[in-house]
XYZ file of C-alpha atoms in Angstrom:
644
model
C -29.847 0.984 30.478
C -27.512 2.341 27.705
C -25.415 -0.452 25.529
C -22.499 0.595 23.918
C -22.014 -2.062 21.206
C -18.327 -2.033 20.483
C -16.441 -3.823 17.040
C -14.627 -6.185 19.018
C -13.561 -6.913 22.718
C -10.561 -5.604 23.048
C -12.300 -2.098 22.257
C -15.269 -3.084 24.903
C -12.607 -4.082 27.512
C -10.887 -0.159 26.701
C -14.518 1.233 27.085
C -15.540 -0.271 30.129
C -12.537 0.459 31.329
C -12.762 4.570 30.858
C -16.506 4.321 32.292
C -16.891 5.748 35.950
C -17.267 1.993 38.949
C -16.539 -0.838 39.102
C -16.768 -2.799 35.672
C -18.499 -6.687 36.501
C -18.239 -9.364 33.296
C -21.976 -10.651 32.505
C -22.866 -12.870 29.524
C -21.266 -11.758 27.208
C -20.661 -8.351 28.132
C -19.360 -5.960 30.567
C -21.035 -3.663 32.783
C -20.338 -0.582 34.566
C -23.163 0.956 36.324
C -25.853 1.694 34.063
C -24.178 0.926 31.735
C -23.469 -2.261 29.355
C -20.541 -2.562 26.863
C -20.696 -5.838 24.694
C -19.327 -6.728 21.338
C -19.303 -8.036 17.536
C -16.618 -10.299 16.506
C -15.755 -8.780 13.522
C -18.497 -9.045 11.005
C -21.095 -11.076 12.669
C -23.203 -11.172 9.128
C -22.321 -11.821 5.842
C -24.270 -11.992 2.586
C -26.279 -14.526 2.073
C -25.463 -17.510 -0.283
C -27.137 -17.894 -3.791
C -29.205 -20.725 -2.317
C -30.625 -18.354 0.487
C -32.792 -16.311 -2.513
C -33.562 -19.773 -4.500
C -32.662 -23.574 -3.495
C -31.767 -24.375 -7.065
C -28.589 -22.027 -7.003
C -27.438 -24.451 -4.667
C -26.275 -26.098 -8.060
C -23.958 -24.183 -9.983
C -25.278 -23.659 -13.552
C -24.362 -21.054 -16.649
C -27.642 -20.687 -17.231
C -28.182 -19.459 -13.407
C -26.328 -16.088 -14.389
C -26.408 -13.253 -13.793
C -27.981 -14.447 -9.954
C -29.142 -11.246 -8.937
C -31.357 -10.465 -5.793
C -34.220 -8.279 -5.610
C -34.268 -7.877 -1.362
C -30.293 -8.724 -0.040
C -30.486 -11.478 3.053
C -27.554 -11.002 5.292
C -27.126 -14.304 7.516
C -24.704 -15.170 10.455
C -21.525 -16.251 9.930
C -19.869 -19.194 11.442
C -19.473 -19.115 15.255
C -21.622 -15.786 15.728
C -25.035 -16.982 16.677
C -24.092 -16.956 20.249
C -22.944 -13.090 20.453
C -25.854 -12.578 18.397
C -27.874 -13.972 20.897
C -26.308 -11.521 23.659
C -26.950 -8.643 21.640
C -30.425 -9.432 21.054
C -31.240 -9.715 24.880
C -29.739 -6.651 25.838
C -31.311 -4.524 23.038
C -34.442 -5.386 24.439
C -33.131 -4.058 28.002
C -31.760 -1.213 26.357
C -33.263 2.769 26.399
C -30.303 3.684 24.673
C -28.034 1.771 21.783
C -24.270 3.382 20.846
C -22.716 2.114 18.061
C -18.826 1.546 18.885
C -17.285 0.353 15.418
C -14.001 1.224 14.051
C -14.163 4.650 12.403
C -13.961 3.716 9.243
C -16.230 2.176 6.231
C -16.235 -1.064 7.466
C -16.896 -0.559 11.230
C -19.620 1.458 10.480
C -21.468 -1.436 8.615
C -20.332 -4.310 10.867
C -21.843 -2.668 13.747
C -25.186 -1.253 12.239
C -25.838 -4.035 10.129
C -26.394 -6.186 13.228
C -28.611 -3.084 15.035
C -30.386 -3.005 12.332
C -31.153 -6.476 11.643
C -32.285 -7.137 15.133
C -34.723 -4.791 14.749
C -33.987 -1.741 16.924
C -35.956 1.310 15.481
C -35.073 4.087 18.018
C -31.792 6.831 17.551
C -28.261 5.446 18.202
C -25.774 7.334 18.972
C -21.833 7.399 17.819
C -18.437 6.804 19.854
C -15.477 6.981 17.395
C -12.528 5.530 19.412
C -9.119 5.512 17.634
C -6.912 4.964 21.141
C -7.456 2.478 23.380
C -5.381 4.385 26.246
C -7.842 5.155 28.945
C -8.111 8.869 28.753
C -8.562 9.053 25.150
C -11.624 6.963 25.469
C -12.950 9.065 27.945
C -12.427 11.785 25.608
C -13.919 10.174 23.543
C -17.304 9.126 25.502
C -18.054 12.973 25.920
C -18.064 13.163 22.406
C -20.826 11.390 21.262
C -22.615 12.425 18.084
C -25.732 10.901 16.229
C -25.312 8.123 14.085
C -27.410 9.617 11.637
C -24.671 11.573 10.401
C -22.949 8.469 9.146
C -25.522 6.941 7.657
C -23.834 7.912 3.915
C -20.621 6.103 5.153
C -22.971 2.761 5.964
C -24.750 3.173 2.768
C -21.382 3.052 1.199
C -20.236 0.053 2.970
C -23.356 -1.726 1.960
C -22.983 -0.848 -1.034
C -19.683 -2.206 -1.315
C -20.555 -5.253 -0.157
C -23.382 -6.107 -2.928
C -21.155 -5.020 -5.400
C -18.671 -7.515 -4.292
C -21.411 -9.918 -4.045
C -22.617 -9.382 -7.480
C -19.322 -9.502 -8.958
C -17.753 -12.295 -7.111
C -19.890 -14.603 -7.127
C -21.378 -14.401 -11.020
C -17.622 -13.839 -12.158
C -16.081 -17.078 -10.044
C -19.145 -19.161 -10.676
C -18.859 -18.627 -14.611
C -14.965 -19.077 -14.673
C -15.420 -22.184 -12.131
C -17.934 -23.648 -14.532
C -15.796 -22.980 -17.809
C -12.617 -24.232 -16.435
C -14.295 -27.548 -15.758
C -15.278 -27.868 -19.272
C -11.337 -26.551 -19.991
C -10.097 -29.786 -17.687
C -9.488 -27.919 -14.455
C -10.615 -29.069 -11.351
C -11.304 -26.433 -8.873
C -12.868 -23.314 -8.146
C -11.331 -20.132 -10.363
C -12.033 -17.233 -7.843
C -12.402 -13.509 -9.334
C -13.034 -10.275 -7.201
C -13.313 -6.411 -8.155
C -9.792 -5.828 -6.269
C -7.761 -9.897 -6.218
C -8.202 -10.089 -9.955
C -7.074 -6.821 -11.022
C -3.895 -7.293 -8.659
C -3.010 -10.565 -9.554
C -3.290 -8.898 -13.277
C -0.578 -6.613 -12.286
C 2.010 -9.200 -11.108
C 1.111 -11.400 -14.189
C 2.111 -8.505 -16.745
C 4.956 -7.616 -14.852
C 5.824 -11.337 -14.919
C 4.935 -11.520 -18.925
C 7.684 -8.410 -18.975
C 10.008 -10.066 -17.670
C 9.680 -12.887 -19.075
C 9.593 -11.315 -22.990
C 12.228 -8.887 -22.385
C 15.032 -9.410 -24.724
C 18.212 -7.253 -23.278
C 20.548 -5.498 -25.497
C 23.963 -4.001 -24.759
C 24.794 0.125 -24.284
C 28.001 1.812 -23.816
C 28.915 4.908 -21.230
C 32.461 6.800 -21.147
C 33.343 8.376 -17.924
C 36.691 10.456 -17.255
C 38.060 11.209 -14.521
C 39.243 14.912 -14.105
C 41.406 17.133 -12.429
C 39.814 20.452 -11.341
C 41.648 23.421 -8.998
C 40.722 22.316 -5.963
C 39.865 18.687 -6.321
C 38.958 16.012 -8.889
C 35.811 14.424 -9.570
C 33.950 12.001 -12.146
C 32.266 12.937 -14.779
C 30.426 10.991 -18.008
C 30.242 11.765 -21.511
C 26.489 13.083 -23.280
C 26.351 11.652 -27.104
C 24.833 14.113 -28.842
C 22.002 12.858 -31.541
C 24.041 12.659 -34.397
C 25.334 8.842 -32.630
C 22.828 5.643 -32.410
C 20.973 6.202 -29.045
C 17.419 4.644 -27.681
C 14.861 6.679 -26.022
C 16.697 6.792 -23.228
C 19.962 8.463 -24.896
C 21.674 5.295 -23.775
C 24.546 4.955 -27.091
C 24.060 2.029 -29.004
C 27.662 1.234 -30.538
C 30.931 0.824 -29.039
C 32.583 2.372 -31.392
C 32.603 6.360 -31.046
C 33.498 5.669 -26.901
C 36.915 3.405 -27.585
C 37.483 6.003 -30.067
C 37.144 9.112 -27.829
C 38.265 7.208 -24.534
C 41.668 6.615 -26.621
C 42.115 10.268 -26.915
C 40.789 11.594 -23.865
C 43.685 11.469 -21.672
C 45.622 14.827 -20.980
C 42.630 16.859 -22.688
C 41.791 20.359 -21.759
C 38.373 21.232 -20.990
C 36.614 23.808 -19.090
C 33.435 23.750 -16.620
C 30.735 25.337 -19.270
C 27.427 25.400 -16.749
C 26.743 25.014 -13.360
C 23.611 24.772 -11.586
C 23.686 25.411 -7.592
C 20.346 24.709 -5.637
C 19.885 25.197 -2.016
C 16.971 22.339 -0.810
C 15.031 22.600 2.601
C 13.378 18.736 2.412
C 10.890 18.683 5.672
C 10.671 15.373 7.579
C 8.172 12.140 6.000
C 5.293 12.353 7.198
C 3.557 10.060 10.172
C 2.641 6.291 8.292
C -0.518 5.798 7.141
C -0.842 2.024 7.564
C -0.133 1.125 3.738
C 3.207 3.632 3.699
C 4.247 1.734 7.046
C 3.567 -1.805 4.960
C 6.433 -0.537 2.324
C 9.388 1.244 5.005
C 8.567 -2.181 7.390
C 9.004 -4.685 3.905
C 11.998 -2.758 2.688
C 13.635 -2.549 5.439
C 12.759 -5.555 7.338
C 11.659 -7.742 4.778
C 8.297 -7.927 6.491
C 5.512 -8.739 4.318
C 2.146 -6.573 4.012
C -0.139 -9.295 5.947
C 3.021 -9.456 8.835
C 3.092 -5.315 9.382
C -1.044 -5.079 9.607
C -0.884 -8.184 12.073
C 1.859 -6.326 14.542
C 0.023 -3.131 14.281
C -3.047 -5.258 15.422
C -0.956 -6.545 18.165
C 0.743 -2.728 19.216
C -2.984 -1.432 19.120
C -5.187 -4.261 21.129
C -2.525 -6.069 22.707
C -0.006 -3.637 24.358
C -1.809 -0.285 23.463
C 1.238 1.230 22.289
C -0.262 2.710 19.034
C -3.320 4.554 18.023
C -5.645 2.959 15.262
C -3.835 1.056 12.571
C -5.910 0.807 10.071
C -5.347 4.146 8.603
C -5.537 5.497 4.790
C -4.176 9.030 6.408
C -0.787 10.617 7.420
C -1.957 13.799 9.487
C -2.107 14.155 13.069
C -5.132 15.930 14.909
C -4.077 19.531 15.896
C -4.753 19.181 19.463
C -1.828 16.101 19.633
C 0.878 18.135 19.196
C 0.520 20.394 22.455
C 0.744 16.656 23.864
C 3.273 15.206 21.407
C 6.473 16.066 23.987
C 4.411 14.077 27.052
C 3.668 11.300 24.958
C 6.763 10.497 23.059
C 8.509 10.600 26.410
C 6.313 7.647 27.333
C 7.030 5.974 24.668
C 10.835 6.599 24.020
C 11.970 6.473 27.759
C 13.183 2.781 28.137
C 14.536 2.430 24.497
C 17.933 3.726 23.683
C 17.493 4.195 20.040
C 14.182 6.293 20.584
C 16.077 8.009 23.933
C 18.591 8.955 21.548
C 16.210 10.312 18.912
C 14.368 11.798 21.663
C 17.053 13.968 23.012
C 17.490 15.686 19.625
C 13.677 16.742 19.375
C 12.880 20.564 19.602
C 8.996 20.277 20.948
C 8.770 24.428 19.966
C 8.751 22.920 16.108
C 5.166 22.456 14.549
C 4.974 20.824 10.681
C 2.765 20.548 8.225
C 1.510 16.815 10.089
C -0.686 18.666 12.632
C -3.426 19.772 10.727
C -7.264 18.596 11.277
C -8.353 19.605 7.619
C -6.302 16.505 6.377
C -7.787 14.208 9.370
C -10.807 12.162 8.567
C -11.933 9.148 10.554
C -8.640 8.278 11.036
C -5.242 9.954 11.955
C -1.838 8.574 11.043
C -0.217 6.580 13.057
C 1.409 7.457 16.089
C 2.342 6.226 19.778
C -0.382 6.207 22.534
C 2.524 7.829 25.048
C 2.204 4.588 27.000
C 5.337 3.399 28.437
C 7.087 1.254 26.107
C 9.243 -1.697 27.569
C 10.083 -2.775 23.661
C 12.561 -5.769 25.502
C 9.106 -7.405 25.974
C 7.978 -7.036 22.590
C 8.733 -9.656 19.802
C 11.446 -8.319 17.485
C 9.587 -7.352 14.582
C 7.002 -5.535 17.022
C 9.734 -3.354 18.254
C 11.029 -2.608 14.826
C 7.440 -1.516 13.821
C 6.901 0.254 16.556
C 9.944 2.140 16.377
C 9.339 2.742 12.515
C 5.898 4.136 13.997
C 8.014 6.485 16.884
C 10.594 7.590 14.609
C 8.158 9.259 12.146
C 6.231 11.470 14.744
C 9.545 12.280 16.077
C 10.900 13.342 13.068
C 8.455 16.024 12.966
C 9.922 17.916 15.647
C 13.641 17.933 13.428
C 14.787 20.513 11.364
C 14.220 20.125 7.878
C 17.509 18.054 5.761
C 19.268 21.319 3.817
C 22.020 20.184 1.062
C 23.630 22.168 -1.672
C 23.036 19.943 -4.954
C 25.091 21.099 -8.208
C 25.399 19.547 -11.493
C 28.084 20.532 -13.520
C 28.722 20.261 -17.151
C 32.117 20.410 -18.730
C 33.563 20.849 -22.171
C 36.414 18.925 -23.313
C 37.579 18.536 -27.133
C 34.375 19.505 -28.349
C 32.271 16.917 -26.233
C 29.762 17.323 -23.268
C 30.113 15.651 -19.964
C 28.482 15.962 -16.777
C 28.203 15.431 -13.119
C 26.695 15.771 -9.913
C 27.294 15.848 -6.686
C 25.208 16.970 -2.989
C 26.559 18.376 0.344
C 24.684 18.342 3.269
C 24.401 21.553 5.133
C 22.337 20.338 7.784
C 21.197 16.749 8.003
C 17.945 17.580 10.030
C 16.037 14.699 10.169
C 17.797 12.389 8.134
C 19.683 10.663 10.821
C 17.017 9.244 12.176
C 16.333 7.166 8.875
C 19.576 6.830 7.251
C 23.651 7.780 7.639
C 23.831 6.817 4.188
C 24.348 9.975 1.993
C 22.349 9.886 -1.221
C 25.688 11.255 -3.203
C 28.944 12.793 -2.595
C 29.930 15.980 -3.134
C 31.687 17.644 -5.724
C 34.350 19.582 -5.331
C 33.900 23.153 -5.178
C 33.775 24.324 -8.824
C 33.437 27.718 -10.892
C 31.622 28.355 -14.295
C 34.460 28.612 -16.845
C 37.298 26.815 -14.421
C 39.907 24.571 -16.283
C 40.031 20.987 -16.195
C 42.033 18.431 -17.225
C 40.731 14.136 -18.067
C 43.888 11.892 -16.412
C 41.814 8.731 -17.156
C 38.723 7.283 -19.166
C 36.872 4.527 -19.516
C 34.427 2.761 -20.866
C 31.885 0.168 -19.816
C 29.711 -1.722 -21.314
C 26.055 -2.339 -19.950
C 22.972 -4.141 -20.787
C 19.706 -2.959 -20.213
C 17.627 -4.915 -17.806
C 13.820 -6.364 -17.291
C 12.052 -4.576 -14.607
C 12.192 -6.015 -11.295
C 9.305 -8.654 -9.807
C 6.959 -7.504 -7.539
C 7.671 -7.362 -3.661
C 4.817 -6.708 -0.945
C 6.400 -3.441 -0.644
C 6.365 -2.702 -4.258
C 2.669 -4.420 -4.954
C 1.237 -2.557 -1.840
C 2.947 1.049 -3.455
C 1.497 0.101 -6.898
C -1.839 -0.444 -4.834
C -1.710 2.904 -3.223
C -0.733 4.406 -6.829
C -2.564 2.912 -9.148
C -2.885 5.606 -11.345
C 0.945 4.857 -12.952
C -0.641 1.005 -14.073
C -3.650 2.688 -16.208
C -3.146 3.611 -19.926
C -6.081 5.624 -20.732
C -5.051 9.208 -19.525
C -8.625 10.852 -18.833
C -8.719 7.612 -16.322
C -5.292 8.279 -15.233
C -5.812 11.326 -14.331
C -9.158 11.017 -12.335
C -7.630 8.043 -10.487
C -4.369 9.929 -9.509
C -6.542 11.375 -6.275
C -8.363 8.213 -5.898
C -7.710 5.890 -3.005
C -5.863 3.625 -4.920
C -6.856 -0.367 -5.267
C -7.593 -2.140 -2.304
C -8.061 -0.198 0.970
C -5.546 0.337 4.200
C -7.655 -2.656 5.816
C -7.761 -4.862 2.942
C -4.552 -4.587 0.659
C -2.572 -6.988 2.791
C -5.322 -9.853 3.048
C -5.562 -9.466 -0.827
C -2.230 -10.689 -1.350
C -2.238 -13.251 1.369
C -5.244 -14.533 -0.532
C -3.875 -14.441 -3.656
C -1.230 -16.692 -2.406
C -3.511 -19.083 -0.645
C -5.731 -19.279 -3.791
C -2.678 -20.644 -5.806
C -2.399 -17.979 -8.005
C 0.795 -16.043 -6.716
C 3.638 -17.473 -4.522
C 7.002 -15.919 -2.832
C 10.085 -16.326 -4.094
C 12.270 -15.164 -1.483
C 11.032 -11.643 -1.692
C 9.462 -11.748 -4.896
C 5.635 -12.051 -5.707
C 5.339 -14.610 -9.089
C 2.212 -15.501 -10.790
C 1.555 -19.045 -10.602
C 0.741 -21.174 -13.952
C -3.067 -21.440 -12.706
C -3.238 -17.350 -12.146
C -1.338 -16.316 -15.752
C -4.016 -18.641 -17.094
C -6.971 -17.300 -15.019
C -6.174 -13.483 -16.031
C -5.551 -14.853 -19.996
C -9.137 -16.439 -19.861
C -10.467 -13.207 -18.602
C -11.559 -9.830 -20.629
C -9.197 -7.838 -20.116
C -11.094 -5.088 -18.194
C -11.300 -7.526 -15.101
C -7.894 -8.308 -14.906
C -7.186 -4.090 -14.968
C -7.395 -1.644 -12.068
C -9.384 0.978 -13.922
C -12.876 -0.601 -13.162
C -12.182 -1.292 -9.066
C -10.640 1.632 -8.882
C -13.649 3.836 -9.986
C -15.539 1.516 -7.995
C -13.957 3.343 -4.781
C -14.199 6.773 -6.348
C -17.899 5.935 -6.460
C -18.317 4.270 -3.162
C -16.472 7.496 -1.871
C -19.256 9.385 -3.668
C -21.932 7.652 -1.774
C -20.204 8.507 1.385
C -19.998 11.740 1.041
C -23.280 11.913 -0.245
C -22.456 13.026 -3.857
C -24.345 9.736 -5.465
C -26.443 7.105 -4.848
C -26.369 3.144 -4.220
C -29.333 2.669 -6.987
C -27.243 3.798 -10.171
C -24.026 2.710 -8.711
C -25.271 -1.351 -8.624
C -27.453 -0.546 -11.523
C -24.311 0.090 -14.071
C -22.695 -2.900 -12.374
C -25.410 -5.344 -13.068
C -25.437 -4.146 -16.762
C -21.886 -4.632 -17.035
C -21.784 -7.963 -15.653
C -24.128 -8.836 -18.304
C -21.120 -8.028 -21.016
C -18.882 -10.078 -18.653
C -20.590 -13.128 -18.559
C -20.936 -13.224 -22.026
C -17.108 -13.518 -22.579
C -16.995 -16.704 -20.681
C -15.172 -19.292 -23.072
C -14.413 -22.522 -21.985
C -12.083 -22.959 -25.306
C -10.120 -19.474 -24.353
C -9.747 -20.349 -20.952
C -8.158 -23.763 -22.328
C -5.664 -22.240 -24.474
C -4.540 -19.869 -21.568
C -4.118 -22.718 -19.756
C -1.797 -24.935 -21.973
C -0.335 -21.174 -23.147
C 0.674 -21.024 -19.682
C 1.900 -24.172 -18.744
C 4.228 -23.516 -22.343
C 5.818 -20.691 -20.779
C 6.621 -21.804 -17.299
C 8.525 -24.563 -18.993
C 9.989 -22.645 -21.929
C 14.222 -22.079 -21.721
C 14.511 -18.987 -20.596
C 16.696 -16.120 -23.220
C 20.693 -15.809 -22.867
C 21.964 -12.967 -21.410
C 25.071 -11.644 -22.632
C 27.716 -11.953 -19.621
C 28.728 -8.286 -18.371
C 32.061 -7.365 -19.394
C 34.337 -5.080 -17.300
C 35.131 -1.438 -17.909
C 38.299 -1.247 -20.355
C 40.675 1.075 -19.199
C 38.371 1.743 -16.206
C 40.790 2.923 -12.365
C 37.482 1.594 -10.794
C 34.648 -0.446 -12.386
C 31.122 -0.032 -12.886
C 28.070 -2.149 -12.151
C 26.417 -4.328 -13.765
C 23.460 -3.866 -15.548
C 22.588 -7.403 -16.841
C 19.391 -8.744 -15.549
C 19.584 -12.764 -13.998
C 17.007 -15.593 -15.150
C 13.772 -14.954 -13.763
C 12.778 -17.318 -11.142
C 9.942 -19.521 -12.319
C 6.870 -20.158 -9.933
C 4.963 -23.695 -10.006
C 1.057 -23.808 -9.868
């Protein structure tokens, strides 16, 4: 008998359903000749607790750390005895085992962790499945390989998991323990990936928070060319008081130019003309989907994942979700026309989009040295009836659609110029794009980017008939969004100081994985430590305070971050787990040692200070003298304040 142990059941259900006969339900299970498809749940084991590898760390004490085990237990989780039980039985009925899991780090554990600990000792074999459409899984079943060949990818995963382990439970057991003695009541959780995120939001908060604004001043003029006139603004040389940014400091030298502006002669002294060709965005990877679907939807990271789980298992409108990737095998795209039909056909946006695709057009997506275990995102090709989906499954999936459309656009071509004029000894400038050929930018936006110019010649006349001046005030950077946490996530390299670091990281993985970045914020939230404000992500009194307590290092992305370069090492067989959990154990030892109950207090009344601190003046934005039209505003509001 061959058993095919799958992740979870909606994957069995797809893989009895591509085997040959009729498919019966046992215990359990599902079976289709000779063979048997049953299932995990998820992760069926988890780590064992402290107390599993001594009774007495069933108290938590200081002197208890480090807690660090010599042989790692794994132990059931809640629920899963009884599908452990199946699994047992029909391993010992079984001449053959394949492992099913997702194709990806995690699937490959959850799977073989639970082979392995019920003691099978002979070969098992690997299905990678990342459609659950019928014929890809039985393209999939003839493609079997030996599991063997993953076994760096497991070692990786369990890796990962002690590490997390180790961390997570020494960290949150010493902060949990020196917050009591600092008067709070409750646990103080800390991971390798939360902490270092909720560090980012509390900085940004802190920026906010401590910015103090000040005021700049711009002149613009408005001109009269040959054929046209346009706006144009003036460039204070470094002889006036200007920031880093060249932003002018005084009001002064504009009310004094803008007064004798009008009527001046000046002439166009450079002009720079550049032809773009801008191919279509790429297919989503899962975590570039989580930012287009918050932006535009206001859909937060946890909300995208959970539709995409619903597209894939549910309706099997999409291939696997879970994706860090935005390349598409080679061999989709002879299928691409077939399959977008399916899944445009009853939808009149996608119909729409569809009729404009040219299927003879091949891009950079298709390409299978870019495809790991997992491809971007794309539509199965089965019929789509997106009336019967829930709205924000039909955006999503459209969002999903749109981007392997666009691939078979032409590319967006626009003439950009920027022009810079001289007028009574000063420099202005401006800029301007036409679009040649929109390509694919219909499809995401009728909005253009920014108007033309008129046309213009180097050394043409002009003349200013108005000018005006505004005045501005700079502003505190904006609060964090799911879209813009989950992009600092993916980027991570922009939020580290040290540049060696920064520069290793910037082809890292990023903080956080495609599976996990959206459960990390919905955890943060949970734990108290963050909380929405409409869109906005705020630190919470109890998480400024945690990540105050903390060294610094653990509230950083540097150290998680190498963490994955590392775990990516193991995979790919480039290191080992031994050194890898060795340097971690050492370094907890430094960590522990910063635990201070009396720190951890201060941060605490520190914090609660600040939440209830006035918040600074801003100076009220005052409108553009002598403006014909009016400028925006650049005064930042009062930042929202978030309770514990």
């Amino acid at each position: 008998m061959r058993l095919i142990i799958a992740e979870k059941p909606s994957l069995a259900r797809a893989i009895a359903a591509a085997l040959p006969g009729q498919v019966r339900r046992d215990d359990g299970a599902l079976v289709a000749g000779d063979t048997v498809v049953t299932w995990c749940l998820g992760h069926l084991l988890e780590q064992a607790p402290p107390d599993a590898y001594d009774p007495a760390f069933k108290t938590w004490r200081l002197d208890h750390l480090p807690i660090l085990p010599e042989r790692w237990k794994l132990t059931p989780r809640p629920k899963a005895r009884d599908q452990l039980a199946v699994i047992r039985r029909l391993l010992k009925q079984a001449d053959e085992v394949v492992h099913a899991g997702d194709p990806d780090r995690e699937g490959q554990l959850l799977v073989q962790e639970v082979i392995e600990a019920l003691g099978w000792k002979r070969p098992v074999a690997r299905l990678l499945v990342s459609d659950l459409n019928r014929p890809a899984v039985q393209r999939a079943l003839t493609r079997l390989e030996d599991n063997a060949r993953y076994a760096p990818l497991y070692r990786a995963a369990a890796s990962r998991a002690r590490a997390d382990w180790l961390y997570g439970i020494n960290l949150t057991r010493a902060w949990t323990l020196i917050g009591r003695q600092a008067g709070h009541d409750g646990v103080l959780s800390v991971g390798r990936v939360q902490t270092p995120v909720l560090g980012l939001v509390v900085r940004r908060d802190a920026e906010i928070r401590d910015f103090t604004p000040y005021p700049f001043f711009v002149l613009w003029v408005d001109l009269a060319i040959t054929r046209g006139t346009l706006r144009a603004w003036w460039v204070p040389d470094e002889g006036h008081p200007l920031d880093d940014q060249g932003r002018l400091l005084t009001r002064a030298p504009v009310d004094t130019l803008a007064e004798r502006l009008p009527g001046a002669q000046g002439r166009v002294s450079a002009l720079e003309t550049r032809h773009n060709r801008q191919a279509a965005p790429l297919p989503y990877s899962l975590s570039a989907l989580q930012v287009d679907a918050a932006r535009r939807y206001g859909l937060s990271a946890k909300a995208v994942l959970d539709i995409c789980q619903r597209l894939y298992e549910r309706h099997r409108l999409i291939t696997y979700p879970r994706s860090d990737c935005r390349y598409l095998p080679e061999e989709h795209w002879a299928s691409a026309r077939a399959t977008l039909e399916g899944a445009c056909r009853t939808d009149d946006t996608l119909g729409g989009w569809l009729d404009g695709a040219d299927f003879s057009r091949r891009s950079k997506a298709w390409s299978d040295q870019k495809v790991g275990a997992h491809h971007a995102l794309a539509p199965t090709g089965k019929p789509a009836d997106l009336s019967r989906l829930e709205k924000a499954e039909a955006d999503v999936f459209r969002l999903i659609t749109r981007n392997v459309l666009a691939q078979f656009y032409p590319p967006l071509e626009t003439r950009d110029v920027k022009a810079a004029f001289l007028i009574d000894g000063e420099t202005f400038r401006a800029k301007g794009q036409e679009v040649l050929a929109p390509g694919w930018k219909p499809l995401f936006t009728t909005r253009d980017e920014a108007p033309p110019l008129p046309p213009l010649a180097e050394g043409e006349a002009c003349r200013v008939e108005a000018a005006g001046v505004e005045d501005r005030e700079t502003r505190p950077p904006e609060p964090f969004t799911d879209a813009s946490l989950i992009k600092a996530m993916m980027n991570i390299a922009r939020y580290v100081e040290d540049p060696a670091v920064r520069r290793t990281l910037r082809d890292s993985d990023g903080l956080g994985t495609e599976a996990t970045r959206a459960g990390i914020l919905e955890t943060l939230i949970e734990r108290g430590y963050l909380v929405r404000r409409g869109k906005a992500l705020r630190a919470t009194r109890l998480g400024s305070a945690l990540i105050a307590s903390l060294p610094e290092a653990v509230g950083r992305p540097e150290r998680t971050a190498l963490w994955e370069q590392r775990l990516t090492a193991i995979a790919e067989q480039d290191d080992e787990p031994g050194p890898f959990l060795n340097a971690l154990v050492e370094d907890l030892h430094g960590l522990l040692a910063a635990a201070d109950a009396g720190r951890l207090a201060r941060s605490l009344q520190t914090a609660r200070g600040e939440e209830t601190a006035p918040s600074r003046r801003r100076t009220p934005w005052k409108t553009a003298r002598g403006a014909k039209r009016g400028g925006r505003s650049g005064r930042a509001g009062k930042p929202r304040r978030s309770p514990s």
